[in-house]
Amino acid sequence: MYRMLIVDDEEIITDGLADIFGKLNLDLDIYKAYSGQEALELLNRTRVDVVLSDICMPGMDGLELMETIRLNWPQCKIVFLTGHNDFNYVYQAIQEPDVQYVLKNEGYPKLIAAVERALKELEEALRANDLIRRSKEQLDTLETLAHGDYFRNLLFHDVLFERELEEDFRRLQIPLDASMPILIGLGSVTSGGSVERSPTYVDRRETALAVKFLAEAFLAERTSSIGFIDRYGDLIWLIQPKRWSGSEWTDAFAQTVMFLEGTFELVQQSCLESLDASVAVTLCGEAFAWEGLPAMYDKMRRYQHDRTGDGTRMVQKVFPSEESAPSATILNRSLRDKFEALAVHLEAGRREEFMGLFDDLTEPAAYEHERGDPNMTELCYTVALVLLSYINRWEIREIGSFGLMKLEDYRSWREAFGYLKGVADVLFSLRKSGEQKRAAGVIEKICSFIEQNLSEDLSLVRLADEFHFNPSYLSRLFKQERGVNLSDYMDELRIRKAKELLKREELKIAEVGGLIGYEMPQSFTRFFKKWTGLTPQEYRTVRLSRDGAQ
């Protein structure tokens, strides 16, 4: 879903336009701002795709606002709406790319058409056919392979000294600064695939690399980045802002985190439309030093595993300073490839691939070998260790693990492997139910937060900041768990609260509005009448007369 911000210093125009566009079937989340400064505050907190703004406003005008938009959100489309006929304003506006200009007296159809045109341009950009074509041409480049091997090594070993990193970066033509901290992003790619078969290793690799290059095309304007695939088939991005100076690097990294959160939402949408692939993204919320790379990577993998819900189109943030459970133990790299593949499938939650490989390894052995065969003993206990490692690493208490080391008690290999397959099936089911329980728990916390802060800013952006999710994912998760839109839930809660407060005669109508988050009495009156058919004063009069009659 795209986000549109409406900006005008006249409240009646802003609210009226929001109502008009809210009734259209344009797949838009609509935000409002009553000044350029208020719009700027929102743009510094979240991505906006279309800005519909008055060009002539007191304080910060539309053209000044446009400069900030161009800096922070280069993909954003701008539609200027004004009755101002000063040629200089018009000339400056039309010189900019992705900017449209509509006069207020041209009417709503012209304005709606301009917004629809902006949305169409966004959709065409997200399809990114040219980006996909160019990405596939680079799939097997030596540079890509070299970068991947190098950084996979850094993830599992102590990071080199700064001067050694600098030399390596120079020789491998890595566009990152070894003297500055970094940000890391972790992306888990799920391909839609075909109905006839599950995606193969090559399918998944090609999809992951296409996602890598597509994302880097989006990131290139604001950042320097390197993307590669880790041992589990997930994508890793190491990222730095392109521009900073002296002591300002802290601000540059903070702004880059905001840019990444919004941009990866666009990447997710483009991946769905262009590649039929979904990407769950975990971002580091703060910059950290290179020597912290292995520990931060392990921490982010844990957060990715313990994600809330199914993770589809999720962008969550992890902070290096936050306490977390102990880092996941890295799997023993001496295992043969087939056992490591089992571990990778279990780790990634790929039930079908795990079970298919499990059957390939164990079904022939279960019937063709004698009970005391030492090779079969090694095979059986190695598979058991894969399961036991997963149980211990993620501290799964719902299933007993003692039987995994007592496989000699079974009368045949068939029974032993049947037991192991049953354990694996339970682990996959527990993972799915854990995602659902965490989703329900987060939604309960969100509802409690809303009830306790009804008089404050409860915009989707504020809630997303509070709970460390991107706005789109939070909105979808709430609808999925509660069956209603988050905005409708808050409106119903505000109406119930307003009705309770209106019973208290000592409270003025304006005070009641303020207690449920409406600073402007007119806005509260419009909201209340829309839901009840009565103004607040009319409702109070009717209610008090009814109570008096009783």
Coordinates of C-alpha atoms in Angstrom, one line a residue, residues 123-315:
E123 CA 3.9 1.1 -10.0
E124 CA 5.9 1.1 -13.2
A125 CA 9.0 1.9 -11.3
L126 CA 8.5 -0.9 -8.9
R127 CA 8.0 -3.5 -11.7
A128 CA 11.6 -2.6 -12.5
N129 CA 11.9 -4.7 -15.6
D130 CA 15.1 -3.0 -16.6
L131 CA 16.5 -3.6 -13.1
I132 CA 15.7 -7.3 -13.3
R133 CA 17.3 -7.6 -16.7
R134 CA 20.5 -5.9 -15.6
S135 CA 20.6 -7.9 -12.4
K136 CA 20.4 -11.3 -14.2
E137 CA 23.4 -10.2 -16.4
Q138 CA 25.4 -9.9 -13.2
L139 CA 24.4 -13.1 -11.5
D140 CA 27.7 -14.9 -12.0
T141 CA 30.1 -12.1 -12.1
L142 CA 33.5 -12.7 -10.4
E143 CA 33.1 -9.6 -8.3
T144 CA 29.8 -10.8 -6.8
L145 CA 31.3 -14.2 -6.0
A146 CA 34.4 -12.7 -4.5
H147 CA 32.5 -10.3 -2.3
G148 CA 30.2 -13.1 -1.0
D149 CA 33.1 -15.4 -0.1
Y150 CA 34.9 -12.6 1.6
F151 CA 32.1 -11.4 3.8
R152 CA 30.8 -14.9 4.6
N153 CA 34.2 -15.5 6.0
L154 CA 34.0 -12.3 8.1
L155 CA 30.6 -13.4 9.5
F156 CA 32.1 -16.5 11.1
H157 CA 35.6 -15.3 12.1
D158 CA 37.1 -12.4 14.0
V159 CA 37.1 -9.3 11.9
L160 CA 40.5 -8.1 10.8
F161 CA 42.2 -4.9 12.0
E162 CA 41.1 -1.7 10.3
R163 CA 44.2 -1.4 8.2
E164 CA 43.8 -4.9 6.9
L165 CA 40.2 -4.3 6.1
E166 CA 41.1 -1.2 4.2
E167 CA 43.6 -3.2 2.1
D168 CA 41.1 -6.0 1.4
F169 CA 38.4 -3.5 0.5
R170 CA 40.8 -1.8 -1.9
R171 CA 41.9 -5.0 -3.6
L172 CA 38.3 -6.4 -3.9
Q173 CA 36.9 -2.9 -5.0
I174 CA 34.4 -2.9 -2.0
P175 CA 32.8 0.5 -1.8
L176 CA 32.7 0.6 2.0
D177 CA 34.9 2.6 4.5
A178 CA 36.7 0.4 7.0
S179 CA 37.3 3.3 9.3
M180 CA 33.6 4.0 9.8
P181 CA 30.9 1.9 11.5
I182 CA 28.3 0.0 9.4
L183 CA 24.6 -1.0 9.3
I184 CA 23.5 -4.5 8.5
G185 CA 20.3 -5.8 6.9
L186 CA 19.1 -9.4 6.8
G187 CA 16.6 -10.5 4.2
S188 CA 14.8 -13.9 4.1
V189 CA 13.5 -14.6 0.6
T190 CA 10.5 -16.8 -0.1
S191 CA 9.7 -17.5 -3.7
G192 CA 6.2 -18.1 -5.0
G193 CA 7.5 -20.8 -7.3
S194 CA 5.4 -22.8 -9.6
V195 CA 2.5 -25.1 -8.7
E196 CA 4.2 -28.2 -10.3
R197 CA 7.3 -28.2 -8.1
S198 CA 9.1 -26.6 -5.2
P199 CA 11.9 -24.1 -6.0
T200 CA 15.3 -25.8 -6.5
Y201 CA 18.5 -24.6 -5.1
V202 CA 19.3 -22.8 -8.4
D203 CA 15.8 -21.2 -8.4
R204 CA 16.3 -19.9 -4.9
R205 CA 19.8 -18.7 -5.6
E206 CA 18.8 -16.8 -8.8
T207 CA 15.8 -15.2 -7.0
A208 CA 18.0 -14.2 -4.0
L209 CA 20.6 -12.6 -6.3
A210 CA 17.9 -10.8 -8.3
V211 CA 16.5 -9.4 -5.0
K212 CA 20.1 -8.4 -4.1
F213 CA 20.7 -6.4 -7.2
L214 CA 17.2 -4.9 -7.2
A215 CA 17.6 -3.7 -3.6
E216 CA 21.0 -2.2 -4.4
A217 CA 19.5 -0.2 -7.3
F218 CA 17.0 1.3 -4.8
L219 CA 19.7 1.9 -2.2
A220 CA 22.4 3.4 -4.6
E221 CA 21.2 7.0 -4.5
R222 CA 21.6 7.4 -0.7
T223 CA 24.0 4.7 0.4
S224 CA 27.1 2.6 -0.3
S225 CA 26.3 -1.0 0.1
I226 CA 27.4 -4.6 -0.5
G227 CA 24.9 -7.5 -0.7
F228 CA 25.7 -11.2 -0.5
I229 CA 24.0 -14.5 0.3
D230 CA 24.9 -16.2 3.6
R231 CA 25.2 -20.0 4.2
Y232 CA 21.5 -20.3 5.0
G233 CA 20.4 -18.8 1.7
D234 CA 19.4 -15.5 3.3
L235 CA 20.6 -12.1 2.0
I236 CA 22.9 -9.8 3.9
W237 CA 23.4 -6.1 3.1
L238 CA 26.3 -4.1 4.7
I239 CA 25.4 -0.4 4.4
Q240 CA 26.9 3.0 5.0
P241 CA 25.5 6.5 4.1
K242 CA 27.2 8.0 1.1
R243 CA 27.7 11.4 2.7
W244 CA 28.7 12.5 6.2
S245 CA 31.2 15.0 7.6
G246 CA 33.1 14.9 10.9
S247 CA 30.9 14.7 14.0
E248 CA 27.8 14.5 11.8
W249 CA 28.2 10.8 11.0
T250 CA 25.8 9.9 13.9
D251 CA 23.0 11.9 12.3
A252 CA 23.8 10.5 8.9
F253 CA 23.5 6.9 10.1
A254 CA 20.2 7.7 11.9
Q255 CA 18.7 9.3 8.7
T256 CA 20.0 6.3 6.8
V257 CA 18.1 3.8 9.1
M258 CA 14.9 5.8 8.4
F259 CA 15.6 5.7 4.7
L260 CA 16.3 2.0 4.7
E261 CA 13.1 1.2 6.6
G262 CA 11.0 3.0 4.0
T263 CA 13.0 1.9 1.0
F264 CA 12.9 -1.8 1.9
E265 CA 9.2 -1.6 1.8
L266 CA 9.4 -0.5 -1.8
V267 CA 11.9 -3.3 -2.4
Q268 CA 9.4 -5.8 -1.0
Q269 CA 6.6 -4.5 -3.2
S270 CA 8.8 -4.6 -6.3
C271 CA 9.9 -8.2 -5.5
L272 CA 6.3 -9.3 -5.2
E273 CA 5.4 -7.7 -8.6
S274 CA 8.6 -8.5 -10.5
L275 CA 9.9 -11.8 -9.0
D276 CA 6.8 -13.3 -7.3
A277 CA 9.0 -13.4 -4.2
S278 CA 8.4 -12.1 -0.6
V279 CA 11.2 -10.7 1.6
A280 CA 11.1 -10.5 5.4
V281 CA 13.7 -7.8 6.4
T282 CA 15.5 -7.3 9.7
L283 CA 17.5 -4.1 10.0
C284 CA 20.1 -2.9 12.5
G285 CA 18.7 0.2 14.1
E286 CA 22.1 1.7 15.0
A287 CA 25.5 1.7 13.5
F288 CA 28.2 -0.5 15.0
A289 CA 31.9 -1.1 14.6
W290 CA 33.2 -3.7 12.2
E291 CA 34.5 -6.0 15.0
G292 CA 30.9 -6.5 16.1
L293 CA 29.8 -7.9 12.8
P294 CA 29.7 -11.7 13.8
A295 CA 27.9 -11.1 17.0
M296 CA 25.4 -8.7 15.4
Y297 CA 24.8 -11.1 12.6
D298 CA 24.0 -13.9 15.0
K299 CA 21.7 -11.6 17.0
M300 CA 19.7 -10.6 13.9
R301 CA 19.3 -14.2 12.8
R302 CA 17.7 -14.9 16.2
Y303 CA 15.3 -11.9 15.8
Q304 CA 14.5 -13.1 12.3
H305 CA 13.7 -16.6 13.6
D306 CA 11.6 -15.3 16.5
R307 CA 9.7 -12.9 14.3
T308 CA 6.1 -11.9 15.0
G309 CA 3.7 -13.5 12.5
D310 CA 4.8 -15.0 9.2
G311 CA 7.1 -12.1 8.4
T312 CA 5.7 -11.4 5.0
R313 CA 6.6 -7.9 4.0
M314 CA 7.9 -7.2 7.5
V315 CA 10.7 -4.7 8.2

